[in-house]
Coordinates of C-alpha atoms (C1' of nucleotides) in Angstrom, one line a residue:
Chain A
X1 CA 20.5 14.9 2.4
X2 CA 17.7 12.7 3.8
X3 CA 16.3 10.4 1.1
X4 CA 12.7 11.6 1.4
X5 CA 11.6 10.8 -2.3
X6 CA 11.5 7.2 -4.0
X7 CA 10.6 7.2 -7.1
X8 CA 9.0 3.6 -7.4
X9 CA 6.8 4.2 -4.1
X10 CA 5.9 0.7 -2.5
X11 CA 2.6 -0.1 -1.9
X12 CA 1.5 1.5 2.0
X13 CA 1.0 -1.2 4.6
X14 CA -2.7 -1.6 6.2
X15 CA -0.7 0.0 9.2
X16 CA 0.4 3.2 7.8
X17 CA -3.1 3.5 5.8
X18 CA -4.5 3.9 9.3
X19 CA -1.8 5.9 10.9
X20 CA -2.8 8.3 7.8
X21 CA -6.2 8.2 8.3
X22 CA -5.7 8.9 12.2
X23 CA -3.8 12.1 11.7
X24 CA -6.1 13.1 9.1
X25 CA -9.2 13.3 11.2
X26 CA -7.0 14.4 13.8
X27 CA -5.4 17.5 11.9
X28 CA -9.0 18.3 10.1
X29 CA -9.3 20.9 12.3
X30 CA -5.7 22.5 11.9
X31 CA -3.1 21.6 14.4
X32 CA -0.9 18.9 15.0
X33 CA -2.0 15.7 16.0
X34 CA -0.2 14.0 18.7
X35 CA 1.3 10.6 20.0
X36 CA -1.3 10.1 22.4
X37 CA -4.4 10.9 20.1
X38 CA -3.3 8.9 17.8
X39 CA -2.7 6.3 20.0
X40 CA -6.0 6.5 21.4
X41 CA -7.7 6.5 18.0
X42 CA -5.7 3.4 17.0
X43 CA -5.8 1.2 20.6
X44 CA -1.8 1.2 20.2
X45 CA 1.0 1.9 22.6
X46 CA 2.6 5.4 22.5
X47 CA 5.8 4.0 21.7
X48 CA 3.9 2.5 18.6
X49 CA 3.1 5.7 17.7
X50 CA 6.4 7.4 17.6
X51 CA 8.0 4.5 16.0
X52 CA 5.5 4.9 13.1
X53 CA 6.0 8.6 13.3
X54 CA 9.8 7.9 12.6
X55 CA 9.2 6.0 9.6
X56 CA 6.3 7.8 7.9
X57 CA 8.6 11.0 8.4
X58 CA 11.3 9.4 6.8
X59 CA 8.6 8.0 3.8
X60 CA 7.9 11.8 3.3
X61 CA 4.2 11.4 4.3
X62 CA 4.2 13.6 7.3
X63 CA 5.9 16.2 9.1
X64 CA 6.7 15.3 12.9
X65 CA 7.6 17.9 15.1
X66 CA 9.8 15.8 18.1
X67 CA 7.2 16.3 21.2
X68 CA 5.0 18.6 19.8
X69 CA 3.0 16.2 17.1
X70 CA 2.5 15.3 13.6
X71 CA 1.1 17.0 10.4
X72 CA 0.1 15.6 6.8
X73 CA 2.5 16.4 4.2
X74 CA 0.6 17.0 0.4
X75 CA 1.6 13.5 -0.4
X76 CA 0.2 12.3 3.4
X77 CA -2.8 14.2 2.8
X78 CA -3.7 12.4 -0.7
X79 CA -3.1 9.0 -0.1
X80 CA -5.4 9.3 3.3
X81 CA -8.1 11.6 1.8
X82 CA -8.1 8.5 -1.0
X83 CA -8.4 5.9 2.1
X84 CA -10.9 7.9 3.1
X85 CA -13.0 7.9 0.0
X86 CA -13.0 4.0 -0.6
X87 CA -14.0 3.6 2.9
X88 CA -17.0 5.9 2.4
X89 CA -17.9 5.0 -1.1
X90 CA -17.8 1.5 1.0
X91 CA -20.4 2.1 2.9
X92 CA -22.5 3.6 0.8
X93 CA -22.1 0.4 -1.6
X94 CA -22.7 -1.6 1.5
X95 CA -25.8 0.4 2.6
X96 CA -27.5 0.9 -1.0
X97 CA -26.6 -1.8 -3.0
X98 CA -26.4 -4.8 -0.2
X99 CA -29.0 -4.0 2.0
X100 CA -26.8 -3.8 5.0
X101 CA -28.0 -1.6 7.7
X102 CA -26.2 1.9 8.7
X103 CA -24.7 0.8 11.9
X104 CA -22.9 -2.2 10.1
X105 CA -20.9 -0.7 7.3
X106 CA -18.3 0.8 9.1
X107 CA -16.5 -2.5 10.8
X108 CA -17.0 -4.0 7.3
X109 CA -15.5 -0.9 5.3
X110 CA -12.6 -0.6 8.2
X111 CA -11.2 -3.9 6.6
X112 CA -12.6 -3.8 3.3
X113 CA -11.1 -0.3 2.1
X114 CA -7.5 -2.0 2.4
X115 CA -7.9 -4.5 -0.1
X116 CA -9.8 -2.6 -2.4
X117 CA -8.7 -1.7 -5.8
X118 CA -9.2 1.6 -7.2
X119 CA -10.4 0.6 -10.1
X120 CA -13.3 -1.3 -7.9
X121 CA -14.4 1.6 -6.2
X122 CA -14.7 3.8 -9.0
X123 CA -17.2 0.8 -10.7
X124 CA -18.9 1.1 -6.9
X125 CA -19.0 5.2 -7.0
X126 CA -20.2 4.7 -10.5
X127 CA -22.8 2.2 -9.7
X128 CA -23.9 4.8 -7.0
X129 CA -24.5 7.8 -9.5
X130 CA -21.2 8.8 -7.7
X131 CA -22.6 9.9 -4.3
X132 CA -21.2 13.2 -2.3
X133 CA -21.8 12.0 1.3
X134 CA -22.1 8.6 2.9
X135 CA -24.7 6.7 4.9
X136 CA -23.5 9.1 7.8
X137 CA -23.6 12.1 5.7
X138 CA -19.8 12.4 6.0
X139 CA -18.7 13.9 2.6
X140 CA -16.7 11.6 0.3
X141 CA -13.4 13.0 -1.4
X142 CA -13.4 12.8 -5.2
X143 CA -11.1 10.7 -6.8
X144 CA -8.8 13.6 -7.4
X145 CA -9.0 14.0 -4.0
X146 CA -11.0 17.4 -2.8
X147 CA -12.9 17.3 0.0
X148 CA -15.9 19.3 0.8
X149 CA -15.6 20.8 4.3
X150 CA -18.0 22.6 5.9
X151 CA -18.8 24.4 9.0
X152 CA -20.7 22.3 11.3
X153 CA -21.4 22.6 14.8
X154 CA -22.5 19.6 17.4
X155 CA -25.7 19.9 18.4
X156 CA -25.0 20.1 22.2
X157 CA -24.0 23.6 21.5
X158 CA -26.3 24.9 18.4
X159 CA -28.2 27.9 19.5
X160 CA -31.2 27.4 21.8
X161 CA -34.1 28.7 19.4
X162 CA -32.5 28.6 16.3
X163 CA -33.1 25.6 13.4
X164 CA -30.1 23.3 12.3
X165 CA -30.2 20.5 9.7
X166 CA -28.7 17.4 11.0
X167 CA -26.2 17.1 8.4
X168 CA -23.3 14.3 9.8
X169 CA -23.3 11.5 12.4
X170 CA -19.9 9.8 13.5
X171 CA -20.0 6.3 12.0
X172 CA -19.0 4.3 15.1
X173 CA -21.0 2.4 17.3
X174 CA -23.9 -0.1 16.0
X175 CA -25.9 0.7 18.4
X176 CA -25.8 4.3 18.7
X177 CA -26.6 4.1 15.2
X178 CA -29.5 2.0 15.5
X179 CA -30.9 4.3 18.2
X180 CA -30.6 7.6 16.2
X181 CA -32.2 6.3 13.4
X182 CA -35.2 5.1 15.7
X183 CA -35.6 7.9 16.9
X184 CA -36.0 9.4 13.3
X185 CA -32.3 11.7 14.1
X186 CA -30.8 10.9 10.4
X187 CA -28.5 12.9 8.3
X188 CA -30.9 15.9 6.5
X189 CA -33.8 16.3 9.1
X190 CA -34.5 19.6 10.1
X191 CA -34.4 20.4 14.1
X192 CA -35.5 23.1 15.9
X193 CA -33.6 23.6 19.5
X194 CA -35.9 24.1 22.2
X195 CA -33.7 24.2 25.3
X196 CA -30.9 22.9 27.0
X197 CA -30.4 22.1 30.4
X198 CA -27.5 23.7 32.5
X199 CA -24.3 22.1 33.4
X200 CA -23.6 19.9 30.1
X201 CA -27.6 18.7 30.6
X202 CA -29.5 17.5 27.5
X203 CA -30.8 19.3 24.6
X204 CA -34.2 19.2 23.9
X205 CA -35.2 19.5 19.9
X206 CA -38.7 19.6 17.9
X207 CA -38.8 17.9 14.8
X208 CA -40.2 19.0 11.7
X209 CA -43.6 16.4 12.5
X210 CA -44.1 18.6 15.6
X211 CA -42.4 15.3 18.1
X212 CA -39.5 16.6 20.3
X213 CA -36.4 14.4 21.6
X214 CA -34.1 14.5 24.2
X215 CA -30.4 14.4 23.3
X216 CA -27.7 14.3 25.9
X217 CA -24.8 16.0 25.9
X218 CA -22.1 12.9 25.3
X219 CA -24.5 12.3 22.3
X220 CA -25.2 15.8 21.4
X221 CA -21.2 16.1 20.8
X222 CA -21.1 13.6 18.0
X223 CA -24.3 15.2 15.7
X224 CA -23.0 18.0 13.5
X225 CA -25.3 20.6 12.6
X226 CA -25.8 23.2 9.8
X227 CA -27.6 26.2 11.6
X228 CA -30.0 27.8 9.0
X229 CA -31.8 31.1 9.4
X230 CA -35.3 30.5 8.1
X231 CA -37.9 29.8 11.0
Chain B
X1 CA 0.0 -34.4 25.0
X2 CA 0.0 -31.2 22.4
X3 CA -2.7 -28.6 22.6
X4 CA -4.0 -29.0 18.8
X5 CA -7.7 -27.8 20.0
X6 CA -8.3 -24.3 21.5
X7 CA -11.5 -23.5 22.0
X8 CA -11.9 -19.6 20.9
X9 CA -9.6 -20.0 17.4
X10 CA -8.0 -17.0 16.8
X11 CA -8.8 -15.4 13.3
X12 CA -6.4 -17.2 10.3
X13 CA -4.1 -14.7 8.7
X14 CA -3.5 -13.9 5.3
X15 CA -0.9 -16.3 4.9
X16 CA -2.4 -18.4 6.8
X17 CA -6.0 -18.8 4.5
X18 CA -3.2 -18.9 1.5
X19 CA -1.6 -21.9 2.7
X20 CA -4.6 -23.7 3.1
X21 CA -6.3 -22.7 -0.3
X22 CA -2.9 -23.9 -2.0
X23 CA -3.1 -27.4 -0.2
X24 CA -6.3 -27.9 -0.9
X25 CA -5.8 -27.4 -4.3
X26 CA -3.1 -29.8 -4.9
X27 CA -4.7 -32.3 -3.1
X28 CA -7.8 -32.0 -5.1
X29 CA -6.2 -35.2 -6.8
X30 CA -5.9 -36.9 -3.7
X31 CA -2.1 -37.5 -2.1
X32 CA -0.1 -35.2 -0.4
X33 CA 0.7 -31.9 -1.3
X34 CA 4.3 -31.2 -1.4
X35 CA 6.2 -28.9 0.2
X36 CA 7.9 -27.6 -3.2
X37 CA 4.3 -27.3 -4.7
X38 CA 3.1 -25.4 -2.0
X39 CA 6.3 -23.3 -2.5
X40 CA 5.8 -22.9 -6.4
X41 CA 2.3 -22.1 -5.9
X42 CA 2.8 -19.6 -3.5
X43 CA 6.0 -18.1 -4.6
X44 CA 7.9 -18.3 -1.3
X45 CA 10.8 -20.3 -1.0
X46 CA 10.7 -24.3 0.2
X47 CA 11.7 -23.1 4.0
X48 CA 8.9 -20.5 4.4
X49 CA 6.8 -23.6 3.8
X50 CA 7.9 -26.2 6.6
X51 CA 7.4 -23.2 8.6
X52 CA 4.0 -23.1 8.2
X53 CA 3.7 -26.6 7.5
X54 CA 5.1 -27.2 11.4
X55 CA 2.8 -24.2 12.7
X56 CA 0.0 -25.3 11.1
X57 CA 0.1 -28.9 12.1
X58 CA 0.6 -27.4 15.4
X59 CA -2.8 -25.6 15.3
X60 CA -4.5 -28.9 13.7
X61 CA -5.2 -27.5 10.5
X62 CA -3.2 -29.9 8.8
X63 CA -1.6 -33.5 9.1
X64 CA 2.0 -33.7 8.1
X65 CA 4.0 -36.2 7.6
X66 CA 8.0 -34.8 7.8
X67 CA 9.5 -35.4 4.0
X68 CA 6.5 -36.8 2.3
X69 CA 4.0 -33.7 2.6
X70 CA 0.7 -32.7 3.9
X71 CA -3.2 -33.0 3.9
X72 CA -6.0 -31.2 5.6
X73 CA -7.7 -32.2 8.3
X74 CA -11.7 -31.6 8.4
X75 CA -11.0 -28.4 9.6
X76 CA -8.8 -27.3 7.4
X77 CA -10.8 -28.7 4.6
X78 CA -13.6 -26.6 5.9
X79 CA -11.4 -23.2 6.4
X80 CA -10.5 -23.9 2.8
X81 CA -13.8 -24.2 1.3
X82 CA -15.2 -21.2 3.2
X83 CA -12.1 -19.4 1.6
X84 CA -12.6 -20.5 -2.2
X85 CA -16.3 -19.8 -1.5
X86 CA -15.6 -16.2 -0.9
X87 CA -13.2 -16.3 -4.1
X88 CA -15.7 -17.9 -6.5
X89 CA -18.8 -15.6 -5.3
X90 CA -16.5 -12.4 -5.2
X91 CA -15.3 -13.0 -8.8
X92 CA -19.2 -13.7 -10.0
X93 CA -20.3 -10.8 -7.8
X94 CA -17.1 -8.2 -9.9
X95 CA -18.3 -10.1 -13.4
X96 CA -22.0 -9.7 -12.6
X97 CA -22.9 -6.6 -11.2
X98 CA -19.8 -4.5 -10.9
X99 CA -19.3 -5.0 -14.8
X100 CA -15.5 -6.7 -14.7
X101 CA -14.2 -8.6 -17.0
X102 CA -13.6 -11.7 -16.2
X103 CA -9.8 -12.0 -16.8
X104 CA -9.7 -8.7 -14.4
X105 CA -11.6 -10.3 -11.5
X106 CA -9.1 -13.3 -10.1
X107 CA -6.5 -10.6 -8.7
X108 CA -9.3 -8.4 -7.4
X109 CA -10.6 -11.5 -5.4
X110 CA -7.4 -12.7 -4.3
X111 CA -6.9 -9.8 -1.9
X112 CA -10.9 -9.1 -1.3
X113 CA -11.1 -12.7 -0.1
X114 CA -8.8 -12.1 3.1
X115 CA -11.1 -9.2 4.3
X116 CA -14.6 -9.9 3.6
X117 CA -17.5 -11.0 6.4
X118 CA -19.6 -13.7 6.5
X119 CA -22.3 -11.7 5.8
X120 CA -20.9 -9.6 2.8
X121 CA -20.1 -13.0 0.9
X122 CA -23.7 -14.0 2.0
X123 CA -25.1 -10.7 0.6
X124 CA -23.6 -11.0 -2.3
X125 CA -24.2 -14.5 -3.2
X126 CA -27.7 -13.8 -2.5
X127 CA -28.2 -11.0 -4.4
X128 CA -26.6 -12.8 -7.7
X129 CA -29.3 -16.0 -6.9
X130 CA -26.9 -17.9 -5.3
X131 CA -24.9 -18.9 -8.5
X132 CA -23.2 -22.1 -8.2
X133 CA -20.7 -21.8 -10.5
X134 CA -18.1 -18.8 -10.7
X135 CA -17.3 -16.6 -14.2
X136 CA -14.4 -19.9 -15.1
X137 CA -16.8 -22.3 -14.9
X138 CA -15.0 -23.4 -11.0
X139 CA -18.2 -25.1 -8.9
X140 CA -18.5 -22.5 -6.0
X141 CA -18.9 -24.4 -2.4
X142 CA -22.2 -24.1 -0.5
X143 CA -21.9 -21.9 2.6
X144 CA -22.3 -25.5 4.2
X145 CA -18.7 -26.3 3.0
X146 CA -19.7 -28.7 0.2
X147 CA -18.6 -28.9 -3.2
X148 CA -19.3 -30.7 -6.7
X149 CA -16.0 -32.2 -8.1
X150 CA -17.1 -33.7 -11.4
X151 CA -15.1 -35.5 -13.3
X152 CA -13.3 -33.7 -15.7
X153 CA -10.9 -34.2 -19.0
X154 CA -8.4 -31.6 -20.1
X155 CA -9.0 -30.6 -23.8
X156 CA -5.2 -32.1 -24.6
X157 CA -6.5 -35.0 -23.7
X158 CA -10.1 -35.4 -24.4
X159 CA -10.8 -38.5 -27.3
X160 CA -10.6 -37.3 -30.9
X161 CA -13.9 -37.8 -32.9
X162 CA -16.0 -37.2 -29.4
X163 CA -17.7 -34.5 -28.2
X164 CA -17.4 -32.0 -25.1
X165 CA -18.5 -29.5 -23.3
X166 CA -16.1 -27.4 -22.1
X167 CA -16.4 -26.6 -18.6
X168 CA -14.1 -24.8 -16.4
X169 CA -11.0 -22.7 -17.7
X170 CA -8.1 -21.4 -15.2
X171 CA -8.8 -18.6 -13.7
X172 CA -5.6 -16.9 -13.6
X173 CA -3.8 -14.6 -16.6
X174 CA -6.1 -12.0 -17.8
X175 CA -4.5 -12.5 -21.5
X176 CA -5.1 -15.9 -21.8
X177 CA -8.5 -15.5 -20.6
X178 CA -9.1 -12.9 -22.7
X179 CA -8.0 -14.8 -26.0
X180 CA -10.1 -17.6 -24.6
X181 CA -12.9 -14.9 -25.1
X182 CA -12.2 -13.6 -28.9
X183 CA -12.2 -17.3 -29.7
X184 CA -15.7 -18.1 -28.3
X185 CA -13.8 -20.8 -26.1
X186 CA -15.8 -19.9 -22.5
X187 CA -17.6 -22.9 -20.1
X188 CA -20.8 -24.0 -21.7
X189 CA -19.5 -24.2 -25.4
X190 CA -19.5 -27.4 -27.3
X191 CA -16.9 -28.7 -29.2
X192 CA -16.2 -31.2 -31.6
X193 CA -12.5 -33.0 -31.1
X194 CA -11.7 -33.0 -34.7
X195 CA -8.0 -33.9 -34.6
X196 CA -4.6 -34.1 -32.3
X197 CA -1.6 -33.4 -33.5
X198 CA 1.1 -35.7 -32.5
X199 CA 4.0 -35.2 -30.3
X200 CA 2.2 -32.8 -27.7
X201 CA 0.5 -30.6 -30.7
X202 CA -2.3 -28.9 -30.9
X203 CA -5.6 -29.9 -30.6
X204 CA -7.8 -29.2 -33.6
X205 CA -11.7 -28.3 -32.5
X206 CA -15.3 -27.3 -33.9
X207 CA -17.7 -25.5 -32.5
X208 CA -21.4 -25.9 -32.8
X209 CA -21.6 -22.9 -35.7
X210 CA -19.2 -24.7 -37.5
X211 CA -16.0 -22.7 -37.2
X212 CA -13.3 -24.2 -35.8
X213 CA -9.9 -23.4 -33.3
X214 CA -6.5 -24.9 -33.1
X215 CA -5.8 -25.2 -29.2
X216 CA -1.9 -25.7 -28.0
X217 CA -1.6 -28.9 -25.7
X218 CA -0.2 -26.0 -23.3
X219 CA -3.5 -24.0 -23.6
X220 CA -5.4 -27.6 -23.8
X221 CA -4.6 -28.6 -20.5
X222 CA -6.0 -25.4 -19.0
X223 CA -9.3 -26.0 -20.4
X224 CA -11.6 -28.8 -18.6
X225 CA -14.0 -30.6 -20.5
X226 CA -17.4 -32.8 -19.4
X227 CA -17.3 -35.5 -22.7
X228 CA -20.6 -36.2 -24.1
X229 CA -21.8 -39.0 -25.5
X230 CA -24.4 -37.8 -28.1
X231 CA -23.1 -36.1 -31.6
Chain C
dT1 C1' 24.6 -51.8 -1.7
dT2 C1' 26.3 -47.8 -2.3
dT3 C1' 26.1 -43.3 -4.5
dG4 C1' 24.3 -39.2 -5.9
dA5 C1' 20.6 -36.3 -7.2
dT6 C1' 16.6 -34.1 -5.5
dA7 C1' 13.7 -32.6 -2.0
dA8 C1' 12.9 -31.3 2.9
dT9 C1' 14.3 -29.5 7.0
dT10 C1' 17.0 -26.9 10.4
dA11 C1' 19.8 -22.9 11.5
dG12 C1' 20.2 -18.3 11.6
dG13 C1' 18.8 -13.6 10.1
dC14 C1' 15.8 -9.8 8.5
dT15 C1' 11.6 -6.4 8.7
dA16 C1' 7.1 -4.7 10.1
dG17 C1' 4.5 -3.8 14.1
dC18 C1' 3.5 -4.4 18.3
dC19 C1' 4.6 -4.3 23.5
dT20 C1' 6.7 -2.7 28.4
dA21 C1' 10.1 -0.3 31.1
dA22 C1' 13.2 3.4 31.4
dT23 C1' 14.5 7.9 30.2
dA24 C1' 14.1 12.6 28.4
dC25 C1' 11.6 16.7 27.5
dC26 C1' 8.1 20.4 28.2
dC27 C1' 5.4 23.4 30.6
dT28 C1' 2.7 25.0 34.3
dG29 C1' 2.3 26.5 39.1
dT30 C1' 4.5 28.0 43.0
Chain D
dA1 C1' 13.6 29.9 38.7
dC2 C1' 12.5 25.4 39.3
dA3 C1' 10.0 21.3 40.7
dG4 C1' 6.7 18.0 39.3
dG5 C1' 3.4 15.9 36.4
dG6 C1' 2.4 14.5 32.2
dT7 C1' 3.7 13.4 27.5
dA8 C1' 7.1 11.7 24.1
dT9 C1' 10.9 9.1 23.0
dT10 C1' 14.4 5.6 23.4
dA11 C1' 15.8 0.9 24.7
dG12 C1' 15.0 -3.7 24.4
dG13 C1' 11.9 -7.7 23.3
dC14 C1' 8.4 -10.5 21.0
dT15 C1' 5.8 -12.7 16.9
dA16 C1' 4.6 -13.6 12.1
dG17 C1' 6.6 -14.4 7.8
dC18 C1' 9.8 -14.2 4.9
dC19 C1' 14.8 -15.2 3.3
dT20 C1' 19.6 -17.8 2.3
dA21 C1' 22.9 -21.3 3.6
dA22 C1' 23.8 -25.6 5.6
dT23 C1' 22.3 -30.1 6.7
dT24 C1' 19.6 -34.3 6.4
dA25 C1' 16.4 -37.6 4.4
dT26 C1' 14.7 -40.3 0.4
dC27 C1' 14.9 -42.9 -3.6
dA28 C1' 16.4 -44.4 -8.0
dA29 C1' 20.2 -46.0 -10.7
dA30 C1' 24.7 -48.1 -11.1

DNA sequence: TTTGATAATTAGGCTAGCCTAATACCCTGT
DNA sequence: ACAGGGTATTAGGCTAGCCTAATTATCAAA
């Protein structure tokens, strides 16, 4: 019998925090994840990848199926839904409490959220009025680890006509950052889809203040949408 | 000739930051530090320190000389500071606005101090007024890498029948600094030196309301004192 | 001056994580 | 049914940091 369970669990390693995190986002959508994603996501080697795979396997934090990929197990899935609550509670502390601009909290909460304590972020959370999304509008797991997940679509492919709220922006990127939020396209504005242009072209939205913007599509991809039905 | 200087520095590690705070420490005095201080204070064995001792002479953070011990050079000196500055306004950023208590806060900075920016420590120390001394009492080093070193007496072996202030207390042991608390004994107090037991005893104190507290010379020699002249 | 205790160093090994090169597997298109 | 391209894994190596055991240096006391 494989020894799977430890009882005294050691502390995880800045590396396999990641790794957990990876697969998460990578599995969020059901599915496996697999070497090379999470390569990708992590600028490692393949081979680092199935290394790790071996050994977080054997840790009993995911389930690898050889050449196909790599699932969460209930024990993976808590400890990187918890990762992924200090590192948003992070960035909101960062962003509300410490002036720091929107683009710039997520380098600093990528190394901060491993030397946290968890008693720290819950002062932080509490500080906060214990927030539900981040900066990003990213939902935050609670500290018992639930995660809201809704049904969002990009908006390079919301409905041309119909209204979305712009509910989530990926957190990467400075200065994409800094240009969405010139251009007035934060988390909770309302946006009405004019048109888009063929062959992966632009999407043309009106915002609430009557001024339209032009979104591209490689852009479009990374700002989830709620559709609503009211006008 | 050796390559001490590189031009882009590659980041310090972990260990690497440790090593330096713990020499700079021990050489607060003056002297060398020694390779089974280092080793003590660090909890790694003697070995694992003329490692590091060889790399980091290597890399011109240090000056070594074989079987007498070590000292910083400027640069190290400054890496140090910079690293005991991000300890100091970390643990009077936890105390001040995050509500810790200030036996809680030493640990919590101890790994927070390896992963914060620049910037954070400069947010924070901004946004407390830019303290200049930390929860213990410790003088917290300008962003500029300078520091006040005052002259200090432990309470073991401040004069009997004069007067002090007491200062700084270690900043280690949550316990010990939270009897230091039930007994009113915190940096800023003023006590009386009443008595001294002999043959290492305790120290026999009064405080300004009048009551008064029998300090071990163990406890004594953790607790730094400014003597003053007046009654 | 020699001896012996103590401290420091060298020798040699281990783990976590990474890498590249070589090999094995899977699946799709013919 | 199988050949080839692409992906995954294995093999083998490297570095940082730690360890223990063996060796060497230093210094004080006889």
């Amino acid at each position: 019998m494989s020894a799977a369970i430890r009882s005294p669990q050691p502390p995880l390693t800045r590396s396999v925090e990641d790794y957990l995190k990876s697969v998460f986002h990578l599995t969020s959508q059901g599915g496996f994840a697999t070497t090379s994603d999470i390569a990708a996501m992590l600028e490692v080697a393949p081979p680092s990848v199935s290394g790790m795979m071996k050994r977080l396997s054997e840790t009993g934090l995911i389930e690898h199926v050889p050449y196909r990929g790599v699932q969460l197990t209930p024990q993976g899935r808590r400890a990187a839904l918890q990762m992924i609550r200090r590192h948003r509670i992070l960035e909101s502390y960062l962003t509300s409490k410490l002036g720091f601009d929107w683009g710039d909290v997520h380098v600093e909460a990528e190394r901060l959220e491993h030397a946290v304590s968890e008693k720290l972020i819950e002062r932080m959370a509490d500080a906060l009025g214990e927030p539900r999304y981040d900066p990003h509008g990213a939902p935050i797991p609670t500290a018992a680890g639930e995660i809201e997940e809704a049904e969002l679509v990009t908006l390079a492919e919301a409905d041309v006509g119909g209204s979305v709220i712009l509910q989530e922006v990926d957190d990467e990127h400075p200065e994409r950052l800094h240009y969405l939020a010139e251009q007035g396209l934060t988390p909770g504005v309302r946006l009405r889809v004019i048109e888009r242009q063929p062959f992966n072209g632009p999407t043309i939205v009106r915002r609430d203040d009557g001024t339209t913007r032009v979104v591209g599509q490689e852009l479009g991809l990374l700002l989830f949408c709620r559709p609503t039905d009211g006008e």
